[in-house]
């Protein structure tokens, strides 16, 4: 029995990056031998065991063969005869197909270290094209390592293109797709993930609503970058630069989908794109079964982001409606995420990345004023039920009018 550290732990050590998760492969062992040594089985599809002390996962070396559509369409074979090289060849990228023994002696049959040095993401074997999830994984690695200068090898991009055109991407489950998308959006350069998906034709399959934004012009006065797709990538980039959470990044990606529906004869204007885009945002949310908080914020940002930009001009009554829509009294954090999504939208424009956004503090102040209107005096006046709600609304409106007057004085 031989035990090797494989995959990401080896890759990240060689890159000088922190190693978090460690994968282990056991060569030359049987299930019975693993159990006899106290390992606990956890794998339903193939033999994976938990170490009796550390709890880390140890997998028997295995081969795999395509047997159906999608990510799960494989049969696995694990036995003591499977070599380390046979186990490594089934992996996606050469930089993930290296192994180390306990002395840090490197086993690198597919030249992963060479590709690390050359900053290339390259597939290990033609079997890469058997797993559609790898299209998303490679795009995610491109986003993760873009800052180090990594690019996707042309021949790998071509295989990804073939996969995108094959219909295999449609076989991915919403859960598997969302896991990769959400992880990619939280990388340092999530816009690279979207760009790589577009380069290989996968974006058109997975998110045609986002793909449709490229080539759609906007007024140059507000959008020096002009192209709506380019703007969307820039907004996503800003959300990562400012360390925003997943909810905000997801909303940033989807906020302008309505512009993809604008008839060409109306370009570069996009009247009411906030409302036309809601059905598209809802469709993307449902397609990937995004978490509820991501879905809600994306819809609210899509509907109200232009309100955010025009905050200083809004009538007090409109401002109150906006605050009510977000339920700022019980869910203040959601409104804060809306504000920062609007700010990312404002900054995601060519040459305007450093612009100030006074709307943010103005909206925060408005929310604070509305929340501070006390209920108790109204109760003491005898208001209750629906009448209490209306009285509270009137007091909040009065407070917002005073706030607006003071801000513009």
mmCIF file of C-alpha atoms in Angstrom:
data_model
loop_
_atom_site.group_PDB
_atom_site.id
_atom_site.type_symbol
_atom_site.label_atom_id
_atom_site.label_comp_id
_atom_site.label_asym_id
_atom_site.label_seq_id
_atom_site.Cartn_x
_atom_site.Cartn_y
_atom_site.Cartn_z
ATOM 1 C CA UNK A 1 0.000 0.000 0.000
ATOM 2 C CA UNK A 2 1.283 3.465 -0.960
ATOM 3 C CA UNK A 3 -0.328 6.784 -0.032
ATOM 4 C CA UNK A 4 0.041 9.971 -2.081
ATOM 5 C CA UNK A 5 -1.073 13.571 -1.694
ATOM 6 C CA UNK A 6 -2.718 14.592 -4.988
ATOM 7 C CA UNK A 7 -4.428 17.403 -6.857
ATOM 8 C CA UNK A 8 -4.928 20.881 -5.475
ATOM 9 C CA UNK A 9 -2.718 20.442 -2.408
ATOM 10 C CA UNK A 10 0.282 19.660 -4.615
ATOM 11 C CA UNK A 11 -0.586 22.405 -7.115
ATOM 12 C CA UNK A 12 -0.977 25.113 -4.484
ATOM 13 C CA UNK A 13 2.193 24.143 -2.624
ATOM 14 C CA UNK A 14 4.170 24.463 -5.860
ATOM 15 C CA UNK A 15 2.530 27.838 -6.499
ATOM 16 C CA UNK A 16 3.438 29.001 -3.010
ATOM 17 C CA UNK A 17 -0.223 29.356 -2.055
ATOM 18 C CA UNK A 18 -1.814 28.235 1.223
ATOM 19 C CA UNK A 19 -2.917 24.605 1.186
ATOM 20 C CA UNK A 20 -6.366 24.161 2.711
ATOM 21 C CA UNK A 21 -7.927 20.900 1.498
ATOM 22 C CA UNK A 22 -5.789 17.806 1.046
ATOM 23 C CA UNK A 23 -6.802 14.864 -1.141
ATOM 24 C CA UNK A 24 -5.136 11.507 -0.646
ATOM 25 C CA UNK A 25 -4.960 8.544 -3.007
ATOM 26 C CA UNK A 26 -4.136 5.033 -1.872
ATOM 27 C CA UNK A 27 -2.428 2.751 -4.414
ATOM 28 C CA UNK A 28 -2.242 -1.027 -4.058
ATOM 29 C CA UNK A 29 -4.886 -1.472 -1.351
ATOM 30 C CA UNK A 30 -8.230 -3.218 -1.113
ATOM 31 C CA UNK A 31 -11.361 -2.106 0.690
ATOM 32 C CA UNK A 32 -10.816 -4.875 3.228
ATOM 33 C CA UNK A 33 -7.282 -3.667 4.006
ATOM 34 C CA UNK A 34 -8.539 -0.101 4.535
ATOM 35 C CA UNK A 35 -11.265 -1.284 6.911
ATOM 36 C CA UNK A 36 -8.784 -3.453 8.812
ATOM 37 C CA UNK A 37 -6.672 -0.357 9.477
ATOM 38 C CA UNK A 38 -9.640 1.502 10.943
ATOM 39 C CA UNK A 39 -10.620 3.652 7.950
ATOM 40 C CA UNK A 40 -14.366 4.385 7.772
ATOM 41 C CA UNK A 41 -16.077 4.059 4.359
ATOM 42 C CA UNK A 42 -18.072 7.056 3.030
ATOM 43 C CA UNK A 43 -18.174 6.666 -0.757
ATOM 44 C CA UNK A 44 -21.372 5.396 -2.312
ATOM 45 C CA UNK A 45 -20.121 5.335 -5.930
ATOM 46 C CA UNK A 46 -16.460 4.543 -5.370
ATOM 47 C CA UNK A 47 -14.292 3.601 -2.390
ATOM 48 C CA UNK A 48 -13.545 6.673 -0.253
ATOM 49 C CA UNK A 49 -12.584 6.368 3.398
ATOM 50 C CA UNK A 50 -12.125 8.663 6.369
ATOM 51 C CA UNK A 51 -8.825 8.441 8.234
ATOM 52 C CA UNK A 52 -9.390 6.971 11.727
ATOM 53 C CA UNK A 53 -7.618 9.920 13.419
ATOM 54 C CA UNK A 54 -7.513 12.981 11.116
ATOM 55 C CA UNK A 55 -10.914 12.418 9.451
ATOM 56 C CA UNK A 56 -9.393 13.344 6.063
ATOM 57 C CA UNK A 57 -10.618 11.574 2.930
ATOM 58 C CA UNK A 58 -8.568 8.800 1.366
ATOM 59 C CA UNK A 59 -9.667 7.359 -1.988
ATOM 60 C CA UNK A 60 -8.529 4.129 -3.580
ATOM 61 C CA UNK A 61 -6.812 4.659 -6.919
ATOM 62 C CA UNK A 62 -9.404 4.178 -9.632
ATOM 63 C CA UNK A 63 -10.147 4.429 -13.322
ATOM 64 C CA UNK A 64 -13.375 5.698 -14.829
ATOM 65 C CA UNK A 65 -15.317 5.148 -18.032
ATOM 66 C CA UNK A 66 -18.071 7.209 -19.611
ATOM 67 C CA UNK A 67 -21.415 5.381 -19.375
ATOM 68 C CA UNK A 68 -24.067 8.095 -19.757
ATOM 69 C CA UNK A 69 -24.797 11.794 -20.058
ATOM 70 C CA UNK A 70 -23.718 14.520 -17.707
ATOM 71 C CA UNK A 71 -21.493 14.753 -14.661
ATOM 72 C CA UNK A 72 -22.762 11.527 -13.102
ATOM 73 C CA UNK A 73 -22.567 9.371 -16.223
ATOM 74 C CA UNK A 74 -19.478 7.355 -15.276
ATOM 75 C CA UNK A 75 -18.634 3.908 -14.029
ATOM 76 C CA UNK A 76 -15.614 3.514 -11.746
ATOM 77 C CA UNK A 77 -13.155 0.692 -11.240
ATOM 78 C CA UNK A 78 -10.964 0.552 -8.130
ATOM 79 C CA UNK A 79 -8.528 -2.279 -7.443
ATOM 80 C CA UNK A 80 -4.974 -2.797 -6.121
ATOM 81 C CA UNK A 81 -3.808 -3.101 -9.743
ATOM 82 C CA UNK A 82 -4.745 0.508 -10.661
ATOM 83 C CA UNK A 83 -1.532 2.554 -10.851
ATOM 84 C CA UNK A 84 -1.002 6.125 -9.697
ATOM 85 C CA UNK A 85 -0.557 7.237 -13.326
ATOM 86 C CA UNK A 86 -3.880 5.621 -14.271
ATOM 87 C CA UNK A 87 -5.589 7.456 -11.427
ATOM 88 C CA UNK A 88 -4.028 10.810 -12.367
ATOM 89 C CA UNK A 89 -4.908 10.597 -16.063
ATOM 90 C CA UNK A 90 -8.632 10.782 -15.310
ATOM 91 C CA UNK A 91 -8.215 14.247 -13.742
ATOM 92 C CA UNK A 92 -9.156 17.451 -15.514
ATOM 93 C CA UNK A 93 -6.033 19.630 -15.807
ATOM 94 C CA UNK A 94 -2.338 18.784 -15.852
ATOM 95 C CA UNK A 95 -1.749 21.121 -12.900
ATOM 96 C CA UNK A 96 -4.239 19.004 -10.928
ATOM 97 C CA UNK A 97 -2.713 15.681 -12.032
ATOM 98 C CA UNK A 98 0.407 15.659 -9.868
ATOM 99 C CA UNK A 99 1.116 13.628 -6.731
ATOM 100 C CA UNK A 100 3.593 13.658 -3.852
ATOM 101 C CA UNK A 101 4.731 10.992 -1.449
ATOM 102 C CA UNK A 102 5.470 11.723 2.211
ATOM 103 C CA UNK A 103 8.963 12.925 1.248
ATOM 104 C CA UNK A 104 7.507 15.465 -1.224
ATOM 105 C CA UNK A 105 8.893 13.466 -4.165
ATOM 106 C CA UNK A 106 6.819 14.608 -7.139
ATOM 107 C CA UNK A 107 5.062 12.250 -9.567
ATOM 108 C CA UNK A 108 4.191 14.315 -12.639
ATOM 109 C CA UNK A 109 3.505 12.059 -15.657
ATOM 110 C CA UNK A 110 1.478 14.698 -17.561
ATOM 111 C CA UNK A 111 3.824 17.690 -17.155
ATOM 112 C CA UNK A 112 1.742 19.656 -14.705
ATOM 113 C CA UNK A 113 4.745 21.470 -13.255
ATOM 114 C CA UNK A 114 5.782 22.611 -16.733
ATOM 115 C CA UNK A 115 2.287 24.042 -17.273
ATOM 116 C CA UNK A 116 2.392 25.670 -13.835
ATOM 117 C CA UNK A 117 5.599 27.439 -14.801
ATOM 118 C CA UNK A 118 4.128 28.437 -18.186
ATOM 119 C CA UNK A 119 0.892 29.585 -16.529
ATOM 120 C CA UNK A 120 -1.272 27.354 -18.740
ATOM 121 C CA UNK A 121 -4.501 25.518 -17.906
ATOM 122 C CA UNK A 122 -4.304 22.393 -20.091
ATOM 123 C CA UNK A 123 -6.416 19.235 -20.123
ATOM 124 C CA UNK A 124 -4.740 15.950 -19.216
ATOM 125 C CA UNK A 125 -6.290 13.702 -21.869
ATOM 126 C CA UNK A 126 -9.082 13.590 -24.480
ATOM 127 C CA UNK A 127 -11.272 12.067 -21.731
ATOM 128 C CA UNK A 128 -11.609 15.677 -20.507
ATOM 129 C CA UNK A 129 -14.452 16.057 -23.017
ATOM 130 C CA UNK A 130 -16.465 13.307 -21.327
ATOM 131 C CA UNK A 131 -17.362 15.459 -18.300
ATOM 132 C CA UNK A 132 -19.337 18.677 -18.994
ATOM 133 C CA UNK A 133 -18.744 19.974 -15.465
ATOM 134 C CA UNK A 134 -15.110 20.502 -16.453
ATOM 135 C CA UNK A 135 -16.111 23.442 -18.636
ATOM 136 C CA UNK A 136 -17.225 25.258 -15.494
ATOM 137 C CA UNK A 137 -14.260 24.050 -13.460
ATOM 138 C CA UNK A 138 -11.667 25.265 -15.961
ATOM 139 C CA UNK A 139 -13.386 28.651 -16.207
ATOM 140 C CA UNK A 140 -13.338 28.809 -12.396
ATOM 141 C CA UNK A 141 -9.613 28.002 -12.273
ATOM 142 C CA UNK A 142 -9.053 30.695 -14.896
ATOM 143 C CA UNK A 143 -10.770 33.182 -12.560
ATOM 144 C CA UNK A 144 -8.780 31.972 -9.557
ATOM 145 C CA UNK A 145 -5.365 32.156 -11.176
ATOM 146 C CA UNK A 146 -5.876 35.077 -13.574
ATOM 147 C CA UNK A 147 -3.847 37.319 -11.258
ATOM 148 C CA UNK A 148 -0.877 34.980 -11.766
ATOM 149 C CA UNK A 149 -1.219 35.234 -15.548
ATOM 150 C CA UNK A 150 -2.816 31.832 -16.216
ATOM 151 C CA UNK A 151 -4.687 31.340 -19.488
ATOM 152 C CA UNK A 152 -6.571 28.392 -20.987
ATOM 153 C CA UNK A 153 -4.626 26.419 -23.597
ATOM 154 C CA UNK A 154 -6.172 26.845 -27.084
ATOM 155 C CA UNK A 155 -6.650 23.089 -27.498
ATOM 156 C CA UNK A 156 -8.404 22.893 -24.122
ATOM 157 C CA UNK A 157 -10.653 25.817 -25.036
ATOM 158 C CA UNK A 158 -11.502 23.957 -28.248
ATOM 159 C CA UNK A 159 -12.544 20.852 -26.264
ATOM 160 C CA UNK A 160 -14.652 23.098 -24.027
ATOM 161 C CA UNK A 161 -16.266 24.538 -27.156
ATOM 162 C CA UNK A 162 -17.062 21.045 -28.428
ATOM 163 C CA UNK A 163 -18.606 20.169 -25.064
ATOM 164 C CA UNK A 164 -20.682 23.354 -25.148
ATOM 165 C CA UNK A 165 -22.029 22.457 -28.580
ATOM 166 C CA UNK A 166 -22.658 18.792 -27.758
ATOM 167 C CA UNK A 167 -25.712 19.287 -25.547
ATOM 168 C CA UNK A 168 -23.874 17.755 -22.575
ATOM 169 C CA UNK A 169 -24.036 20.991 -20.555
ATOM 170 C CA UNK A 170 -27.821 20.676 -20.421
ATOM 171 C CA UNK A 171 -27.367 17.386 -18.548
ATOM 172 C CA UNK A 172 -25.738 19.138 -15.575
ATOM 173 C CA UNK A 173 -27.951 19.396 -12.524
ATOM 174 C CA UNK A 174 -28.818 22.812 -11.132
ATOM 175 C CA UNK A 175 -27.068 21.912 -7.876
ATOM 176 C CA UNK A 176 -23.746 20.982 -9.516
ATOM 177 C CA UNK A 177 -23.829 24.030 -11.781
ATOM 178 C CA UNK A 178 -24.619 26.393 -8.908
ATOM 179 C CA UNK A 179 -21.811 24.952 -6.797
ATOM 180 C CA UNK A 180 -19.275 25.812 -9.506
ATOM 181 C CA UNK A 181 -20.862 29.172 -10.380
ATOM 182 C CA UNK A 182 -21.053 30.329 -6.769
ATOM 183 C CA UNK A 183 -17.458 29.307 -6.079
ATOM 184 C CA UNK A 184 -16.296 31.041 -9.260
ATOM 185 C CA UNK A 185 -18.138 34.253 -8.400
ATOM 186 C CA UNK A 186 -16.258 34.359 -5.085
ATOM 187 C CA UNK A 187 -12.836 34.201 -6.770
ATOM 188 C CA UNK A 188 -10.702 37.342 -7.006
ATOM 189 C CA UNK A 189 -11.515 37.828 -10.700
ATOM 190 C CA UNK A 190 -14.999 36.386 -11.306
ATOM 191 C CA UNK A 191 -15.366 38.338 -14.544
ATOM 192 C CA UNK A 192 -12.738 36.005 -16.051
ATOM 193 C CA UNK A 193 -15.025 33.048 -15.308
ATOM 194 C CA UNK A 194 -17.834 34.637 -17.350
ATOM 195 C CA UNK A 195 -15.444 35.651 -20.136
ATOM 196 C CA UNK A 196 -14.005 32.136 -20.484
ATOM 197 C CA UNK A 197 -17.509 30.639 -20.565
ATOM 198 C CA UNK A 198 -18.328 33.086 -23.347
ATOM 199 C CA UNK A 199 -15.104 32.310 -25.235
ATOM 200 C CA UNK A 200 -16.000 28.612 -25.445
ATOM 201 C CA UNK A 201 -19.720 29.095 -26.161
ATOM 202 C CA UNK A 202 -20.853 27.796 -22.767
ATOM 203 C CA UNK A 203 -22.327 31.105 -21.600
ATOM 204 C CA UNK A 204 -24.787 31.018 -24.500
ATOM 205 C CA UNK A 205 -25.965 27.604 -23.288
ATOM 206 C CA UNK A 206 -25.944 28.162 -19.527
ATOM 207 C CA UNK A 207 -26.911 31.839 -19.301
ATOM 208 C CA UNK A 208 -28.146 33.038 -22.689
ATOM 209 C CA UNK A 209 -29.620 36.079 -20.925
ATOM 210 C CA UNK A 210 -26.125 37.255 -19.922
ATOM 211 C CA UNK A 211 -24.565 36.270 -23.251
ATOM 212 C CA UNK A 212 -27.170 38.404 -25.066
ATOM 213 C CA UNK A 213 -25.795 41.565 -23.408
ATOM 214 C CA UNK A 214 -22.575 41.513 -25.409
ATOM 215 C CA UNK A 215 -22.756 43.774 -28.439
ATOM 216 C CA UNK A 216 -25.693 45.748 -27.025
ATOM 217 C CA UNK A 217 -24.744 49.469 -26.823
ATOM 218 C CA UNK A 218 -25.609 51.922 -24.052
ATOM 219 C CA UNK A 219 -25.436 55.757 -24.066
ATOM 220 C CA UNK A 220 -21.749 56.713 -24.064
ATOM 221 C CA UNK A 221 -22.367 59.668 -21.747
ATOM 222 C CA UNK A 222 -23.263 57.299 -18.896
ATOM 223 C CA UNK A 223 -21.333 54.268 -20.114
ATOM 224 C CA UNK A 224 -17.959 55.123 -21.700
ATOM 225 C CA UNK A 225 -17.424 51.380 -22.256
ATOM 226 C CA UNK A 226 -20.651 51.391 -24.361
ATOM 227 C CA UNK A 227 -21.061 47.577 -24.571
ATOM 228 C CA UNK A 228 -23.521 46.226 -21.965
ATOM 229 C CA UNK A 229 -21.713 42.890 -21.675
ATOM 230 C CA UNK A 230 -18.390 44.627 -21.033
ATOM 231 C CA UNK A 231 -20.124 46.791 -18.425
ATOM 232 C CA UNK A 232 -21.528 43.697 -16.680
ATOM 233 C CA UNK A 233 -18.041 42.166 -16.458
ATOM 234 C CA UNK A 234 -16.703 45.451 -15.039
ATOM 235 C CA UNK A 235 -19.448 45.603 -12.395
ATOM 236 C CA UNK A 236 -18.629 42.023 -11.392
ATOM 237 C CA UNK A 237 -14.937 42.919 -11.244
ATOM 238 C CA UNK A 238 -15.685 45.880 -8.956
ATOM 239 C CA UNK A 239 -17.780 43.684 -6.654
ATOM 240 C CA UNK A 240 -14.759 41.386 -6.205
ATOM 241 C CA UNK A 241 -12.310 44.258 -5.736
ATOM 242 C CA UNK A 242 -14.538 45.559 -2.943
ATOM 243 C CA UNK A 243 -14.860 42.081 -1.367
ATOM 244 C CA UNK A 244 -18.642 41.913 -1.705
ATOM 245 C CA UNK A 245 -20.580 38.777 -0.641
ATOM 246 C CA UNK A 246 -22.063 36.251 -3.054
ATOM 247 C CA UNK A 247 -25.523 37.856 -2.925
ATOM 248 C CA UNK A 248 -24.138 41.159 -4.225
ATOM 249 C CA UNK A 249 -21.958 39.513 -6.894
ATOM 250 C CA UNK A 250 -24.913 37.492 -8.192
ATOM 251 C CA UNK A 251 -27.070 40.638 -8.344
ATOM 252 C CA UNK A 252 -24.275 42.500 -10.145
ATOM 253 C CA UNK A 253 -24.117 39.784 -12.797
ATOM 254 C CA UNK A 254 -27.865 39.885 -13.478
ATOM 255 C CA UNK A 255 -28.801 43.525 -12.869
ATOM 256 C CA UNK A 256 -28.963 44.648 -16.516
ATOM 257 C CA UNK A 257 -30.521 41.589 -18.204
ATOM 258 C CA UNK A 258 -33.445 43.665 -19.468
ATOM 259 C CA UNK A 259 -31.118 45.533 -21.847
ATOM 260 C CA UNK A 260 -30.730 42.338 -23.845
ATOM 261 C CA UNK A 261 -34.440 42.597 -24.768
ATOM 262 C CA UNK A 262 -34.319 46.187 -26.075
ATOM 263 C CA UNK A 263 -35.220 46.316 -29.816
ATOM 264 C CA UNK A 264 -32.243 47.444 -31.927
ATOM 265 C CA UNK A 265 -34.136 50.448 -33.252
ATOM 266 C CA UNK A 266 -34.291 51.821 -29.682
ATOM 267 C CA UNK A 267 -30.538 51.471 -29.011
ATOM 268 C CA UNK A 268 -28.605 52.853 -27.184
ATOM 269 C CA UNK A 269 -31.499 53.778 -24.863
ATOM 270 C CA UNK A 270 -33.075 51.090 -22.707
ATOM 271 C CA UNK A 271 -36.393 52.405 -21.473
ATOM 272 C CA UNK A 272 -37.905 50.385 -18.591
ATOM 273 C CA UNK A 273 -35.155 47.751 -18.801
ATOM 274 C CA UNK A 274 -35.482 47.377 -15.025
ATOM 275 C CA UNK A 275 -38.960 45.899 -15.407
ATOM 276 C CA UNK A 276 -38.434 43.936 -18.630
ATOM 277 C CA UNK A 277 -35.421 42.246 -17.052
ATOM 278 C CA UNK A 278 -37.287 40.828 -14.061
ATOM 279 C CA UNK A 279 -38.633 37.786 -15.897
ATOM 280 C CA UNK A 280 -35.109 37.011 -17.143
ATOM 281 C CA UNK A 281 -33.580 37.368 -13.672
ATOM 282 C CA UNK A 282 -36.280 35.080 -12.322
ATOM 283 C CA UNK A 283 -35.566 32.514 -15.047
ATOM 284 C CA UNK A 284 -31.825 32.438 -14.286
ATOM 285 C CA UNK A 285 -32.513 32.242 -10.548
ATOM 286 C CA UNK A 286 -34.776 29.247 -11.034
ATOM 287 C CA UNK A 287 -32.536 27.516 -13.577
ATOM 288 C CA UNK A 288 -29.696 27.247 -11.068
ATOM 289 C CA UNK A 289 -31.868 27.047 -7.956
ATOM 290 C CA UNK A 290 -29.913 29.933 -6.456
ATOM 291 C CA UNK A 291 -30.305 30.381 -2.688
ATOM 292 C CA UNK A 292 -33.269 32.485 -1.621
ATOM 293 C CA UNK A 293 -31.181 35.469 -0.475
ATOM 294 C CA UNK A 294 -29.373 35.566 -3.834
ATOM 295 C CA UNK A 295 -32.659 35.338 -5.734
ATOM 296 C CA UNK A 296 -34.334 38.087 -3.734
ATOM 297 C CA UNK A 297 -31.470 40.558 -3.954
ATOM 298 C CA UNK A 298 -30.978 39.978 -7.699
ATOM 299 C CA UNK A 299 -34.652 40.753 -8.363
ATOM 300 C CA UNK A 300 -34.647 43.834 -6.128
ATOM 301 C CA UNK A 301 -31.424 45.220 -7.606
ATOM 302 C CA UNK A 302 -32.706 44.549 -11.117
ATOM 303 C CA UNK A 303 -35.923 46.420 -10.386
ATOM 304 C CA UNK A 304 -34.589 49.347 -8.359
ATOM 305 C CA UNK A 305 -30.931 49.993 -9.295
ATOM 306 C CA UNK A 306 -31.801 53.122 -11.274
ATOM 307 C CA UNK A 307 -33.688 54.357 -8.182
ATOM 308 C CA UNK A 308 -30.399 53.955 -6.335
ATOM 309 C CA UNK A 309 -28.538 56.071 -8.886
ATOM 310 C CA UNK A 310 -31.249 58.752 -8.764
ATOM 311 C CA UNK A 311 -31.595 58.641 -4.977
ATOM 312 C CA UNK A 312 -30.827 62.340 -4.473
ATOM 313 C CA UNK A 313 -33.600 63.285 -6.916
ATOM 314 C CA UNK A 314 -36.301 60.943 -5.620
ATOM 315 C CA UNK A 315 -39.404 62.440 -4.039
ATOM 316 C CA UNK A 316 -39.830 61.593 -0.365
ATOM 317 C CA UNK A 317 -42.825 59.408 -1.242
ATOM 318 C CA UNK A 318 -40.797 57.422 -3.790
ATOM 319 C CA UNK A 319 -37.985 57.073 -1.287
ATOM 320 C CA UNK A 320 -40.432 55.688 1.256
ATOM 321 C CA UNK A 321 -41.793 53.180 -1.282
ATOM 322 C CA UNK A 322 -38.241 52.061 -1.976
ATOM 323 C CA UNK A 323 -37.522 51.515 1.702
ATOM 324 C CA UNK A 324 -40.822 49.660 2.162
ATOM 325 C CA UNK A 325 -39.996 47.386 -0.795
ATOM 326 C CA UNK A 326 -36.828 46.276 0.978
ATOM 327 C CA UNK A 327 -38.487 45.965 4.392
ATOM 328 C CA UNK A 328 -35.647 48.014 5.873
ATOM 329 C CA UNK A 329 -37.243 47.848 9.314
ATOM 330 C CA UNK A 330 -36.816 44.099 9.687
ATOM 331 C CA UNK A 331 -34.142 43.371 7.063
ATOM 332 C CA UNK A 332 -31.625 46.234 7.110
ATOM 333 C CA UNK A 333 -28.804 44.088 5.728
ATOM 334 C CA UNK A 334 -30.633 43.452 2.456
ATOM 335 C CA UNK A 335 -30.954 47.192 1.827
ATOM 336 C CA UNK A 336 -27.264 47.661 2.596
ATOM 337 C CA UNK A 337 -26.426 45.007 -0.012
ATOM 338 C CA UNK A 338 -28.667 46.810 -2.503
ATOM 339 C CA UNK A 339 -26.785 50.054 -1.866
ATOM 340 C CA UNK A 340 -23.370 48.489 -2.459
ATOM 341 C CA UNK A 341 -24.632 46.684 -5.599
ATOM 342 C CA UNK A 342 -25.733 50.071 -6.966
ATOM 343 C CA UNK A 343 -22.315 51.495 -6.116
ATOM 344 C CA UNK A 344 -20.580 48.629 -7.943
ATOM 345 C CA UNK A 345 -22.834 49.347 -10.939
ATOM 346 C CA UNK A 346 -21.792 53.004 -10.875
ATOM 347 C CA UNK A 347 -18.097 52.111 -10.617
ATOM 348 C CA UNK A 348 -18.207 49.419 -13.307
ATOM 349 C CA UNK A 349 -17.767 51.947 -16.098
ATOM 350 C CA UNK A 350 -14.617 52.675 -18.061
ATOM 351 C CA UNK A 351 -12.616 55.446 -16.420
ATOM 352 C CA UNK A 352 -15.156 55.919 -13.600
ATOM 353 C CA UNK A 353 -13.972 53.150 -11.271
ATOM 354 C CA UNK A 354 -12.841 55.649 -8.607
ATOM 355 C CA UNK A 355 -15.906 57.902 -8.767
ATOM 356 C CA UNK A 356 -17.587 58.909 -5.530
ATOM 357 C CA UNK A 357 -21.096 57.653 -4.876
ATOM 358 C CA UNK A 358 -22.866 60.061 -2.496
ATOM 359 C CA UNK A 359 -26.138 58.189 -3.100
ATOM 360 C CA UNK A 360 -24.887 55.432 -0.779
ATOM 361 C CA UNK A 361 -24.701 57.530 2.379
ATOM 362 C CA UNK A 362 -27.873 59.388 1.422
ATOM 363 C CA UNK A 363 -29.806 56.112 1.186
ATOM 364 C CA UNK A 364 -28.304 54.852 4.456
ATOM 365 C CA UNK A 365 -29.377 58.076 6.126
ATOM 366 C CA UNK A 366 -32.892 57.804 4.724
ATOM 367 C CA UNK A 367 -33.227 54.250 6.025
ATOM 368 C CA UNK A 368 -31.998 55.364 9.466
ATOM 369 C CA UNK A 369 -34.523 58.239 9.569
ATOM 370 C CA UNK A 370 -37.410 55.954 8.595
ATOM 371 C CA UNK A 371 -36.420 53.299 11.135
ATOM 372 C CA UNK A 372 -36.201 55.845 13.947
ATOM 373 C CA UNK A 373 -39.868 56.887 13.663
ATOM 374 C CA UNK A 374 -41.321 55.643 16.943
ATOM 375 C CA UNK A 375 -44.476 53.523 17.082
ATOM 376 C CA UNK A 376 -45.251 54.098 20.762
ATOM 377 C CA UNK A 377 -46.637 57.693 20.444
ATOM 378 C CA UNK A 378 -49.047 56.469 17.765
ATOM 379 C CA UNK A 379 -50.221 53.614 19.969
ATOM 380 C CA UNK A 380 -50.781 56.099 22.761
ATOM 381 C CA UNK A 381 -52.945 58.141 20.408
ATOM 382 C CA UNK A 382 -55.177 55.101 19.944
ATOM 383 C CA UNK A 383 -54.073 53.968 16.494
ATOM 384 C CA UNK A 384 -54.274 50.211 15.872
ATOM 385 C CA UNK A 385 -54.554 47.713 13.021
ATOM 386 C CA UNK A 386 -54.469 49.118 9.475
ATOM 387 C CA UNK A 387 -54.904 52.653 10.833
ATOM 388 C CA UNK A 388 -51.680 52.286 12.787
ATOM 389 C CA UNK A 389 -49.863 51.231 9.597
ATOM 390 C CA UNK A 390 -51.142 54.279 7.723
ATOM 391 C CA UNK A 391 -50.276 56.638 10.588
ATOM 392 C CA UNK A 392 -46.771 55.162 10.765
ATOM 393 C CA UNK A 393 -46.404 55.623 7.020
ATOM 394 C CA UNK A 394 -47.428 59.296 7.302
ATOM 395 C CA UNK A 395 -44.906 59.924 10.078
ATOM 396 C CA UNK A 396 -42.131 58.243 8.109
ATOM 397 C CA UNK A 397 -42.998 60.311 5.047
ATOM 398 C CA UNK A 398 -42.896 63.482 7.131
ATOM 399 C CA UNK A 399 -39.480 62.482 8.519
ATOM 400 C CA UNK A 400 -38.148 61.709 5.030
ATOM 401 C CA UNK A 401 -39.346 65.072 3.697
ATOM 402 C CA UNK A 402 -37.459 66.810 6.505
ATOM 403 C CA UNK A 403 -34.392 64.656 5.773
ATOM 404 C CA UNK A 404 -34.535 65.490 2.083
ATOM 405 C CA UNK A 405 -34.945 69.205 2.757
ATOM 406 C CA UNK A 406 -31.992 69.198 5.135
ATOM 407 C CA UNK A 407 -29.806 67.296 2.652
ATOM 408 C CA UNK A 408 -30.553 69.714 -0.183
ATOM 409 C CA UNK A 409 -30.244 72.862 1.938
#
